[in-house]
Structure formats: C-alpha cells, structure tokens
Short mmCIF file of C-alpha atoms in Angstrom, two decimals:
data_model
loop_
_atom_site.label_atom_id
_atom_site.label_comp_id
_atom_site.label_asym_id
_atom_site.label_seq_id
_atom_site.Cartn_x
_atom_site.Cartn_y
_atom_site.Cartn_z
CA MET D 1 17.43 -37.11 67.39
CA THR D 2 17.10 -40.71 68.55
CA GLN D 3 15.47 -39.69 71.82
CA SER D 4 12.95 -37.51 69.99
CA VAL D 5 12.00 -40.47 67.83
CA THR D 6 11.65 -42.60 70.96
CA ARG D 7 9.39 -40.03 72.61
CA ARG D 8 7.24 -39.70 69.52
CA VAL D 9 6.81 -43.45 69.11
CA GLY D 10 6.12 -43.98 72.80
CA THR D 11 3.57 -41.21 73.26
CA SER D 12 1.56 -42.05 70.14
CA THR D 13 1.15 -45.77 70.76
CA ARG D 14 -0.32 -45.98 74.28
CA PRO D 15 2.43 -47.56 76.40
CA ALA D 16 -0.24 -49.26 78.51
CA TRP D 17 -1.32 -51.36 75.51
CA VAL D 18 2.28 -52.16 74.70
CA PHE D 19 2.79 -53.22 78.31
CA VAL D 20 -0.23 -55.54 78.25
CA LEU D 21 0.89 -57.26 75.06
CA VAL D 22 4.53 -57.71 76.03
CA ALA D 23 3.56 -58.77 79.55
CA ALA D 24 1.35 -61.51 78.11
CA GLY D 25 4.23 -62.91 76.08
CA VAL D 26 6.71 -62.69 78.94
CA VAL D 27 4.35 -64.33 81.44
CA MET D 28 3.73 -67.12 78.93
CA SER D 29 7.47 -67.64 78.48
CA ASN D 30 8.34 -67.47 82.20
CA LEU D 31 5.49 -69.72 83.26
CA ASP D 32 6.49 -72.32 80.72
CA ALA D 33 10.05 -72.41 82.01
CA PHE D 34 8.79 -73.41 85.48
CA VAL D 35 5.50 -75.28 85.06
CA VAL D 36 7.31 -78.07 83.22
CA ASN D 37 9.18 -78.90 86.45
CA VAL D 38 5.93 -79.99 88.05
CA ALA D 39 4.89 -81.97 84.97
CA LEU D 40 8.11 -84.04 84.66
CA PRO D 41 6.93 -87.08 86.67
CA GLU D 42 3.73 -87.27 84.61
CA ILE D 43 5.72 -86.89 81.38
CA ALA D 44 7.99 -89.75 82.45
CA ARG D 45 4.98 -91.99 83.14
CA GLN D 46 3.37 -91.08 79.81
CA PHE D 47 6.49 -92.10 77.90
CA HIS D 48 6.82 -95.63 79.31
CA HIS D 49 8.39 -94.58 82.64
CA ALA D 50 11.39 -92.97 80.97
CA PRO D 51 14.44 -92.55 83.26
CA LEU D 52 14.93 -89.20 84.98
CA GLY D 53 18.18 -88.58 83.07
CA SER D 54 16.27 -88.66 79.79
CA VAL D 55 13.25 -86.68 80.98
CA SER D 56 15.45 -83.98 82.49
CA TRP D 57 16.51 -82.93 79.01
CA VAL D 58 13.03 -81.51 78.52
CA LEU D 59 14.17 -78.88 81.04
CA ASN D 60 17.90 -78.79 80.41
CA ALA D 61 17.81 -78.43 76.64
CA TYR D 62 15.49 -75.45 77.02
CA ALA D 63 17.68 -73.81 79.68
CA VAL D 64 20.87 -74.17 77.64
CA VAL D 65 19.48 -72.84 74.35
CA PHE D 66 17.55 -70.02 76.04
CA ALA D 67 20.63 -68.74 77.88
CA ALA D 68 22.87 -69.08 74.83
CA LEU D 69 20.70 -67.08 72.44
CA LEU D 70 19.43 -64.19 74.59
CA VAL D 71 22.16 -61.67 73.75
CA PRO D 72 22.42 -62.49 70.02
CA ALA D 73 18.62 -62.31 69.81
CA GLY D 74 18.65 -58.95 71.59
CA ASN D 75 21.23 -57.64 69.14
CA MET D 76 19.08 -58.88 66.26
CA ALA D 77 16.11 -56.97 67.67
CA ASP D 78 18.20 -53.79 67.90
CA ARG D 79 19.17 -54.32 64.28
CA TYR D 80 15.81 -55.25 62.75
CA GLY D 81 13.39 -53.72 65.23
CA PRO D 82 11.99 -55.10 68.51
CA ARG D 83 8.43 -55.25 67.17
CA ASN D 84 9.30 -57.64 64.35
CA CYS D 85 11.41 -59.84 66.61
CA TYR D 86 8.82 -59.89 69.40
CA LEU D 87 6.05 -61.00 67.07
CA ALA D 88 8.28 -63.54 65.33
CA GLY D 89 9.54 -64.95 68.63
CA THR D 90 6.00 -65.20 69.99
CA ALA D 91 4.83 -66.95 66.83
CA VAL D 92 7.67 -69.49 67.03
CA PHE D 93 7.05 -70.04 70.75
CA THR D 94 3.32 -70.54 70.19
CA ALA D 95 3.72 -72.96 67.28
CA SER D 96 6.35 -75.00 69.11
CA SER D 97 4.12 -75.10 72.22
CA LEU D 98 1.43 -76.76 70.11
CA ALA D 99 4.03 -79.16 68.75
CA CYS D 100 5.18 -80.00 72.30
CA ALA D 101 1.60 -80.75 73.32
CA LEU D 102 1.23 -83.15 70.39
CA ALA D 103 4.68 -84.76 70.68
CA PRO D 104 4.44 -88.55 70.13
CA THR D 105 7.73 -89.44 71.89
CA LEU D 106 10.01 -88.02 74.56
CA TRP D 107 12.71 -87.10 72.06
CA TRP D 108 10.25 -85.31 69.79
CA LEU D 109 9.15 -83.37 72.88
CA THR D 110 12.77 -82.48 73.67
CA GLY D 111 13.34 -81.34 70.09
CA PHE D 112 10.27 -79.12 70.11
CA ARG D 113 11.42 -77.67 73.44
CA LEU D 114 14.63 -76.58 71.70
CA VAL D 115 12.55 -74.67 69.17
CA GLN D 116 10.45 -73.24 71.98
CA ALA D 117 13.62 -71.97 73.66
CA VAL D 118 14.62 -70.19 70.45
CA GLY D 119 11.26 -68.40 70.34
CA SER D 120 11.51 -67.47 74.02
CA ALA D 121 15.07 -66.15 73.61
CA VAL D 122 13.87 -63.88 70.81
CA LEU D 123 10.68 -62.59 72.43
CA VAL D 124 11.93 -61.87 75.98
CA PRO D 125 14.64 -59.25 75.26
CA ALA D 126 12.57 -57.84 72.41
CA SER D 127 9.64 -57.39 74.79
CA LEU D 128 11.63 -55.20 77.18
CA GLY D 129 13.31 -53.37 74.31
CA LEU D 130 9.92 -52.70 72.75
CA LEU D 131 8.56 -51.42 76.05
CA LEU D 132 11.56 -49.14 76.56
CA THR D 133 11.21 -47.79 73.03
CA ALA D 134 7.49 -47.12 73.38
CA THR D 135 7.72 -45.45 76.79
CA PRO D 136 8.61 -41.80 77.47
CA PRO D 137 11.87 -41.55 79.46
CA GLU D 138 10.12 -40.10 82.51
CA LYS D 139 7.82 -43.17 82.71
CA ARG D 140 10.43 -45.77 81.81
CA MET D 141 11.32 -46.95 85.32
CA LEU D 142 7.64 -47.43 86.20
CA TYR D 143 7.00 -49.67 83.21
CA VAL D 144 10.24 -51.58 83.68
CA ARG D 145 9.23 -52.28 87.27
CA GLY D 146 5.87 -53.52 86.06
CA TRP D 147 7.52 -55.74 83.44
CA THR D 148 9.87 -57.17 86.05
CA ALA D 149 7.07 -57.74 88.54
CA ILE D 150 4.98 -59.61 85.99
CA SER D 151 8.01 -61.59 84.85
CA GLY D 152 9.06 -62.58 88.37
CA ALA D 153 5.53 -63.38 89.49
CA GLY D 154 4.97 -65.48 86.37
CA ALA D 155 8.10 -67.51 87.06
CA ALA D 156 7.32 -67.99 90.74
CA LEU D 157 3.68 -68.95 90.06
CA GLY D 158 4.91 -71.73 87.78
CA PRO D 159 4.43 -74.48 90.39
CA THR D 160 0.84 -73.35 91.01
CA ALA D 161 -0.04 -73.29 87.33
CA GLY D 162 1.85 -76.53 86.76
CA GLY D 163 -0.09 -78.30 89.49
CA LEU D 164 -3.43 -77.15 88.10
CA LEU D 165 -2.63 -77.99 84.50
CA THR D 166 -0.92 -81.30 85.17
CA ALA D 167 -3.98 -82.44 87.14
CA ALA D 168 -5.78 -82.51 83.77
CA SER D 169 -2.85 -83.58 81.57
CA TRP D 170 0.80 -82.62 81.18
CA ARG D 171 -0.03 -81.64 77.58
CA TRP D 172 -2.08 -78.70 78.90
CA VAL D 173 1.18 -77.22 80.21
CA PHE D 174 1.98 -76.46 76.56
CA LEU D 175 -1.52 -76.12 75.08
CA ILE D 176 -2.35 -73.18 77.35
CA ASN D 177 0.23 -71.11 75.47
CA VAL D 178 -1.51 -71.45 72.10
CA PRO D 179 -4.54 -69.14 72.59
CA VAL D 180 -2.46 -66.60 74.53
CA GLY D 181 0.26 -66.53 71.88
CA ALA D 182 -2.27 -66.29 69.05
CA VAL D 183 -3.98 -63.28 70.66
CA VAL D 184 -0.63 -61.55 71.22
CA VAL D 185 0.46 -62.02 67.61
CA ILE D 186 -2.88 -60.94 66.13
CA ALA D 187 -3.35 -57.94 68.41
CA GLY D 188 0.34 -57.03 68.23
CA THR D 189 0.29 -56.56 64.47
CA THR D 190 -2.15 -53.69 65.01
CA LEU D 191 -1.36 -52.25 68.43
CA LEU D 192 2.40 -52.53 68.80
CA PRO D 193 4.46 -49.53 67.65
CA ARG D 194 6.86 -49.63 64.73
CA PRO D 195 10.07 -48.10 66.11
CA PRO D 196 12.72 -47.50 63.46
CA SER D 197 15.25 -50.29 63.03
CA ARG D 198 18.93 -49.47 63.19
CA ASP D 199 22.12 -50.61 61.47
CA GLN D 200 20.36 -53.07 59.17
CA HIS D 201 23.14 -52.75 56.63
CA ALA D 202 26.04 -53.17 59.06
CA ARG D 203 27.92 -56.45 58.80
CA VAL D 204 26.56 -59.15 61.08
CA ASP D 205 29.10 -60.29 63.67
CA VAL D 206 28.78 -63.97 62.78
CA LEU D 207 31.91 -65.09 64.62
CA GLY D 208 30.92 -63.10 67.70
CA VAL D 209 27.46 -64.69 67.71
CA VAL D 210 28.99 -68.17 67.46
CA LEU D 211 31.59 -67.55 70.17
CA LEU D 212 29.09 -65.95 72.57
CA ALA D 213 26.30 -68.49 72.03
CA ALA D 214 28.69 -71.45 72.27
CA GLY D 215 30.41 -70.05 75.37
CA ILE D 216 27.20 -69.31 77.26
CA GLY D 217 25.67 -72.57 76.06
CA LEU D 218 28.61 -74.63 77.34
CA LEU D 219 28.57 -72.84 80.70
CA ALA D 220 24.84 -73.49 81.02
CA LEU D 221 25.31 -77.11 79.95
CA GLY D 222 28.00 -77.69 82.56
CA LEU D 223 25.83 -76.15 85.26
CA VAL D 224 22.57 -77.92 84.45
CA GLN D 225 24.30 -81.30 84.07
CA SER D 226 26.60 -80.96 87.09
CA PRO D 227 24.14 -82.77 89.41
CA ALA D 228 24.04 -85.75 87.02
CA TRP D 229 27.67 -85.70 85.89
CA GLY D 230 29.20 -84.57 89.20
CA TRP D 231 31.01 -81.29 89.84
CA ASP D 232 34.41 -82.98 89.59
CA SER D 233 33.65 -85.05 86.50
CA GLY D 234 35.61 -84.58 83.29
CA LEU D 235 32.47 -83.67 81.35
CA THR D 236 31.43 -80.91 83.75
CA LEU D 237 34.92 -79.42 83.97
CA ALA D 238 35.37 -79.65 80.19
CA ALA D 239 32.09 -77.81 79.55
CA LEU D 240 32.84 -75.07 82.10
CA VAL D 241 36.44 -74.57 80.99
CA ALA D 242 35.58 -74.62 77.29
CA GLY D 243 32.73 -72.15 77.85
CA THR D 244 35.02 -69.80 79.76
CA LEU D 245 37.71 -69.96 77.06
CA LEU D 246 35.19 -69.24 74.33
CA LEU D 247 33.90 -66.21 76.25
CA LEU D 248 37.47 -64.94 76.63
CA CYS D 249 37.92 -65.34 72.88
CA PHE D 250 34.63 -63.50 72.38
CA ALA D 251 35.83 -60.61 74.56
CA ALA D 252 39.08 -60.34 72.59
CA TRP D 253 37.22 -60.48 69.28
CA SER D 254 34.64 -57.88 70.36
CA ALA D 255 37.39 -55.44 71.33
CA ARG D 256 38.71 -55.52 67.75
CA TYR D 257 35.58 -55.93 65.61
CA SER D 258 33.88 -52.77 64.32
CA ALA D 259 30.28 -53.81 65.09
CA PRO D 260 30.33 -56.62 67.67
CA VAL D 261 27.17 -58.40 68.76
CA LEU D 262 27.81 -57.14 72.33
CA PRO D 263 29.52 -53.74 72.10
CA PRO D 264 32.07 -53.33 74.93
CA PRO D 265 30.93 -49.71 75.57
CA LEU D 266 27.52 -51.10 76.59
CA LEU D 267 29.13 -52.75 79.62
CA ARG D 268 30.63 -49.39 80.60
CA VAL D 269 27.27 -47.59 80.74
CA SER D 270 26.94 -46.10 84.21
CA GLY D 271 25.31 -48.56 86.57
CA PHE D 272 24.68 -51.26 83.96
CA ALA D 273 27.47 -53.70 84.83
CA PRO D 274 27.17 -53.43 88.65
CA ALA D 275 23.39 -53.89 88.53
CA SER D 276 23.75 -56.83 86.12
CA LEU D 277 26.29 -58.49 88.42
CA ALA D 278 23.99 -58.04 91.41
CA ASN D 279 21.12 -59.40 89.29
CA LEU D 280 23.15 -62.52 88.48
CA LEU D 281 24.10 -63.06 92.11
CA PHE D 282 20.54 -62.57 93.40
CA ALA D 283 19.18 -65.05 90.84
CA VAL D 284 21.23 -67.79 92.56
CA PRO D 285 19.38 -67.72 95.93
CA PHE D 286 16.06 -66.90 94.25
CA ALA D 287 16.15 -70.08 92.15
CA ALA D 288 17.47 -72.13 95.08
CA MET D 289 14.72 -70.83 97.37
CA LEU D 290 11.91 -71.64 94.95
CA LEU D 291 13.12 -75.16 94.23
CA SER D 292 13.92 -75.94 97.86
CA ILE D 293 10.51 -75.03 99.26
CA VAL D 294 8.75 -77.00 96.51
CA LEU D 295 10.91 -80.04 97.28
CA TRP D 296 10.29 -79.63 101.01
CA ALA D 297 6.54 -79.57 100.59
CA GLN D 298 6.52 -82.59 98.30
CA GLN D 299 9.25 -84.79 99.81
CA VAL D 300 9.08 -83.96 103.53
CA TRP D 301 5.41 -83.09 103.95
CA HIS D 302 4.30 -85.31 101.03
CA TRP D 303 1.96 -82.73 99.56
CA SER D 304 0.64 -83.06 96.03
CA ALA D 305 1.90 -80.86 93.20
CA LEU D 306 -1.38 -78.94 93.29
CA ALA D 307 -1.24 -78.32 97.06
CA THR D 308 2.41 -77.29 96.78
CA GLY D 309 1.60 -74.85 94.00
CA PHE D 310 -1.05 -73.10 96.08
CA ALA D 311 1.24 -73.11 99.12
CA VAL D 312 3.95 -71.08 97.36
CA ALA D 313 1.50 -68.68 95.66
CA PRO D 314 1.43 -65.98 98.42
CA GLY D 315 5.10 -65.19 97.80
CA PRO D 316 4.69 -64.28 94.12
CA VAL D 317 1.53 -62.32 94.96
CA MET D 318 3.72 -59.98 97.03
CA VAL D 319 5.97 -59.11 94.07
CA PRO D 320 3.79 -56.75 91.95
CA PRO D 321 2.72 -54.33 94.75
CA CYS D 322 6.28 -54.22 96.08
CA ALA D 323 7.67 -53.56 92.62
CA VAL D 324 5.19 -50.88 91.56
CA LEU D 325 4.25 -49.16 94.83
CA ILE D 326 6.55 -49.87 97.76
CA GLY D 327 9.87 -50.00 95.90
CA PRO D 328 9.55 -46.62 94.10
CA ALA D 329 8.45 -44.91 97.32
CA LEU D 330 11.47 -46.27 99.17
CA ILE D 331 13.86 -45.30 96.38
CA ARG D 332 12.62 -41.71 96.52
CA ARG D 333 13.57 -41.65 100.21
CA ALA D 334 16.80 -43.65 99.98
CA SER D 335 18.47 -45.05 96.85
CA ALA D 336 18.25 -48.01 94.51
CA ARG D 337 21.32 -49.62 96.04
CA ALA D 338 19.82 -49.36 99.54
CA VAL D 339 16.42 -50.73 98.46
CA SER D 340 17.90 -53.68 96.55
CA ALA D 341 20.26 -54.54 99.42
CA GLY D 342 17.40 -54.19 101.92
CA GLY D 343 15.31 -56.50 99.78
CA CYS D 344 18.09 -59.09 99.99
CA VAL D 345 18.02 -58.81 103.78
CA VAL D 346 14.25 -59.37 103.87
CA PHE D 347 14.59 -62.29 101.45
CA ALA D 348 17.30 -63.90 103.62
CA ALA D 349 15.07 -63.42 106.69
CA GLY D 350 12.35 -65.46 104.97
CA VAL D 351 14.73 -68.36 104.32
CA ALA D 352 16.11 -68.08 107.86
CA TRP D 353 12.52 -68.35 109.14
CA TRP D 354 12.22 -71.75 107.45
CA LEU D 355 15.48 -72.84 109.04
CA ALA D 356 14.06 -72.01 112.45
CA ALA D 357 10.39 -72.93 112.06
CA LEU D 358 9.95 -75.88 109.68
CA ASP D 359 10.01 -79.47 110.83
CA THR D 360 8.56 -82.77 109.66
CA HIS D 361 5.13 -81.89 111.06
CA ALA D 362 3.21 -80.33 108.15
CA ASP D 363 1.95 -76.94 109.29
CA TYR D 364 1.38 -74.32 106.63
CA LEU D 365 1.33 -71.50 109.17
CA HIS D 366 4.99 -72.28 109.78
CA MET D 367 5.77 -71.96 106.06
CA LEU D 368 3.66 -68.89 105.26
CA PRO D 369 5.74 -66.16 106.99
CA GLY D 370 8.85 -67.25 105.12
CA MET D 371 6.91 -67.29 101.86
CA LEU D 372 5.68 -63.73 102.44
CA LEU D 373 9.13 -62.46 103.43
CA THR D 374 10.85 -63.99 100.40
CA GLY D 375 8.13 -62.57 98.15
CA LEU D 376 8.61 -59.13 99.67
CA GLY D 377 12.38 -59.43 99.21
CA VAL D 378 12.04 -60.43 95.55
CA GLY D 379 9.61 -57.56 94.94
CA LEU D 380 12.07 -55.04 96.34
CA THR D 381 15.27 -56.43 94.86
CA LEU D 382 14.60 -57.82 91.40
CA PRO D 383 12.67 -54.90 89.83
CA THR D 384 15.13 -52.41 91.33
CA LEU D 385 18.16 -54.19 89.88
CA ILE D 386 16.65 -54.62 86.43
CA GLY D 387 15.34 -51.05 86.42
CA THR D 388 18.75 -49.71 87.39
CA ALA D 389 20.47 -51.78 84.72
CA VAL D 390 18.28 -50.67 81.82
CA ALA D 391 17.43 -47.11 82.90
CA THR D 392 20.54 -45.58 81.35
CA LEU D 393 20.82 -47.78 78.24
CA PRO D 394 21.14 -45.88 74.98
CA PRO D 395 18.08 -46.39 72.72
CA ALA D 396 20.20 -48.10 70.05
CA SER D 397 21.04 -50.88 72.54
CA PHE D 398 17.73 -51.38 74.36
CA THR D 399 17.21 -55.01 73.40
CA THR D 400 20.88 -56.01 73.43
CA GLY D 401 21.10 -54.67 76.98
CA SER D 402 17.83 -56.38 77.86
CA GLY D 403 19.25 -59.62 76.52
CA VAL D 404 22.32 -59.26 78.75
CA VAL D 405 20.14 -58.61 81.81
CA THR D 406 17.96 -61.65 81.13
CA MET D 407 20.95 -63.84 80.24
CA VAL D 408 22.80 -63.18 83.50
CA ARG D 409 19.60 -63.84 85.45
CA GLN D 410 19.14 -67.14 83.59
CA LEU D 411 22.72 -68.19 84.30
CA GLY D 412 22.28 -67.26 87.96
CA SER D 413 19.12 -69.36 88.14
CA VAL D 414 20.83 -72.37 86.55
CA LEU D 415 23.76 -71.99 88.97
CA GLY D 416 21.41 -71.68 91.95
CA VAL D 417 19.57 -74.90 91.09
CA ALA D 418 22.81 -76.79 90.46
CA LEU D 419 24.39 -75.66 93.73
CA LEU D 420 21.24 -76.36 95.74
CA ILE D 421 21.09 -79.91 94.39
CA ALA D 422 24.74 -80.33 95.35
CA PHE D 423 23.96 -79.20 98.92
CA LEU D 424 20.98 -81.54 99.02
CA GLY D 425 23.28 -84.44 98.19
CA ASN D 426 22.29 -84.81 94.50
CA GLY D 427 19.38 -86.94 95.67
CA SER D 428 21.80 -89.86 96.00
CA GLY D 429 20.18 -91.27 99.14
CA PRO D 430 16.73 -92.85 99.46
CA ARG D 431 15.30 -89.39 100.14
CA ILE D 432 16.45 -85.89 100.97
CA THR D 433 16.66 -85.42 104.75
CA THR D 434 15.79 -82.35 106.79
CA ALA D 435 19.52 -81.91 107.49
CA ASP D 436 20.08 -81.73 103.73
CA PHE D 437 17.47 -78.98 103.48
CA ASP D 438 19.13 -77.10 106.34
CA ARG D 439 22.41 -77.13 104.41
CA GLY D 440 20.62 -75.93 101.32
CA TRP D 441 18.95 -73.07 103.17
CA TRP D 442 22.18 -72.00 104.87
CA PHE D 443 23.72 -71.87 101.39
CA THR D 444 20.76 -69.79 100.19
CA VAL D 445 21.19 -67.31 103.05
CA ALA D 446 24.93 -67.05 102.35
CA ALA D 447 24.34 -66.52 98.62
CA THR D 448 21.82 -63.79 99.43
CA ALA D 449 24.42 -62.04 101.62
CA VAL D 450 26.82 -62.03 98.66
CA ALA D 451 24.08 -60.55 96.47
CA ALA D 452 23.40 -57.85 99.08
CA LEU D 453 27.07 -56.82 99.02
CA ALA D 454 26.91 -56.61 95.22
CA CYS D 455 23.82 -54.41 95.53
CA LEU D 456 25.72 -52.05 97.79
CA GLY D 457 28.48 -51.91 95.17
CA GLN D 458 26.21 -50.09 92.73
CA PRO D 459 26.64 -46.34 92.08
CA ARG D 460 25.08 -44.01 94.65
CA HIS D 461 22.92 -42.05 92.22
CA ARG D 462 19.16 -42.50 92.29
CA PRO D 463 17.41 -43.51 89.06
CA HIS D 464 14.48 -41.27 88.25
CA GLU D 465 11.20 -42.60 89.62
CA PRO D 466 7.88 -41.10 88.49
#
C-alpha cells in the first residue's frame, strides 16, 4: 500500500521539478558550509581584528548544531511530511542568512549561524526524503546520484564561490542565499508533492532526541575544537567521552522504547549500515583533501582566495558526469562495492600525485592532474555509497535514513579536518611547511585506503540502475 502511494505521488508530480527545487536548497546549504571558510579572515578584519579562536566559532557552532540535529530532523520529516519540513527548513535558513549578512557584531553573527544550522539540518534530510518519495522506485538510484553529485559539487565549489563573493564583501556570502531560498519556498508551495505524513499521533521520543542530539553534538564539539584545545586536553577528552556515553545510553533507550527517533531495525536494512560506515570513512580523506589543497595554494604558493577557488574548481566539475553517467555504467558491469572501492583508489592516486609533483614553485599544471583524479574519485565513490545506503530504505524511514547518511558524512568531514590540522602541526609554527603537508597527504592516502576496505565490505548485490 505504501509503495503504491509513493508511486502515485512520484509519477504525478514531475520528479524533475522536485529534483530542481531540492537541489537548489541543498546546493545553497552545502555552499554556505564551505564558502564561510574563505571569508573568515575578512570577517575577522571587519570585527576589529577579532582573534581566530573567536572567529572560528562562526564555523564550529554551525558544524556542531548541524551534525547534532540531522537525525532528529529527519525523523520529524518522516512524521510530519518531508515537504513541510523542507519548506520550513529552507525558510529558516533563508531568513537566518539575511540576519547573518546584517549582523552588527561577531557574536550576533555566531548566534545567527546557529539558527542557520537548524534550518540546514531540517532541509537537507527532508530534501532527499522528498526526492525519494516523489520518484518511482525504478528511477530512484538515478535521482539519488544526481542529488549526491549536486551536493558534493556544491560543497567542493565552496572555495571558488567564497573567493568571488568575498572579493565584494563577506556579507555577500550570506546574502546570496536570500533570493535562492525565496524562490525555492515560493515555487515549492506549488510544485512540490504532498506525500502523506506518517505516525503523527505516535508519542515523540523526547528523551531519545535529547540523548542523540547531545551525544552527536559533544562528539562534533570535541572534534572541531581538538586543534585549539589539543587532542590530549581534558576538554577534548571530556567532550568525546561524554558524547560516546550519551550515544551508548541512546542505543540502550532505543532498544526499549516503542517508537524511537532512530529505530534499530533501520540500521539492519540490507546494505544500509555498511554503506553508511564507508560513507563516514570516505568523508575523512575528502574533507582533508579539500582543506589541504586550499591551504597549500594560499600558504605555500601565496595565491589569493579567488585564484585558489578557481584552481580547485576542475575537481568538482568532474563529480556530476561521473555520478550520473560513468558510475551507473560501471555498476552495471561490476558492482557498487567495486565501483566505490575503485573510486577510492583513483582519489588516493590524485593525492599521491601531489605528494610526488608539488613543490614550492607555483605551477598549476602540477596541481591539475591531482585535482582531476580526486574529482573523478569523489564522483565514483560518494554517489555510489549514498545511493547504496538509501536504495533499500523503507518509505516510512526515507528522511530518517537520509539524516543518518548526512550525519555520518558530516562527522567524517569534521574528523578529517581535525586530523589534518593535527598532522599539519596545528599551525603552531610561523607557517606550515611542505614537510607538514607531506604528512597530511600521507594521512589522507592512508585514510582513503581504510575507506576502500570499508567499501569492499558492502554486500555483493548490485543496486538497480536505470
């Protein structure tokens, strides 16, 4: 019965229109998470040369809240409908973006970023859940790959967009979201489908939400602050240990509660947990790669933010064609586990190229092959892992499952950045040396090898590809 409703909703509401509208929101959200990195120095100067520790909370507060709320927000969308949550999340994100652009002080900006993270945590899992609901099962993998490609490309193009926007003013980093968000909300009220909501009258798992959000939030806090606090500091260890204990309490509670926010059977869906684990592990080298090459261009070659943004752009450009064309063709010949593991190998080859080819002499032709290889690797691996994870989700758990997939990727990204900074020496010296970058890239290659092994640990079956 549920599947027939899903088919009817999907085929009568033009999945292509749904894809365009949810892609716009997801690109807006992913871009904003990365363009702010480039704008931080300008933000610090604007607010009376604020110290880096204070300015970093513009990023860190967003990362912590976003990771903490993804799964509860996904469960809320399953309960009340992904359309309502997607539009509400987009509206909150858009309004808070305007508030960020108008913020009179650094701490007002940080506070508005917290609200922005709430909107993003609601709209991202709801967007994928809405797309899954509106798409016929036989087309689902194709649209998921497209969603993933747009999402990954949007995140990776962040430095390019950040360089362009910050050249005018850091406030444009946030203002650019306002017209896009307004169009999505206005058009979405007419064009987005109205899939039936489920379990509205079931008791809300308030304790589960608190335990899960607090546990994930503390883990994210410990990771994002580890470069500043130190990996062996009491604050870092307290946050990581407390987060782990809260998640253990959450697991015990969920096993006993009748309607938990994250149903344990969801994690036992065939292929979901192995693909999510591989997704988490691949997010570590992906985030480390992107940050490391940006830092190399700016600190070793002394390129501007704008030049750096254009330099990394070819990698993200590789992602959509790989995700939509090359990846499905390879999966039909081999399997999802082989394609995702092969993508990891290609990605690692790109980082290894930088280890061998880059030196202090600025030569973009030495950087470009590695950029293309890492882009190809991301395009093969990331969409395949996400598609495998969500392909077999039951319709009643589309957005909860989507929230889990996005949450583990966010935690992997936070971990990747934190570990890379540790390998680069936490920036404790006068500048990061080329030897520091070599250590960081060897770590990235090793982390990619671990992700490849996790990819090979997925089930052997082949998800359906149109």
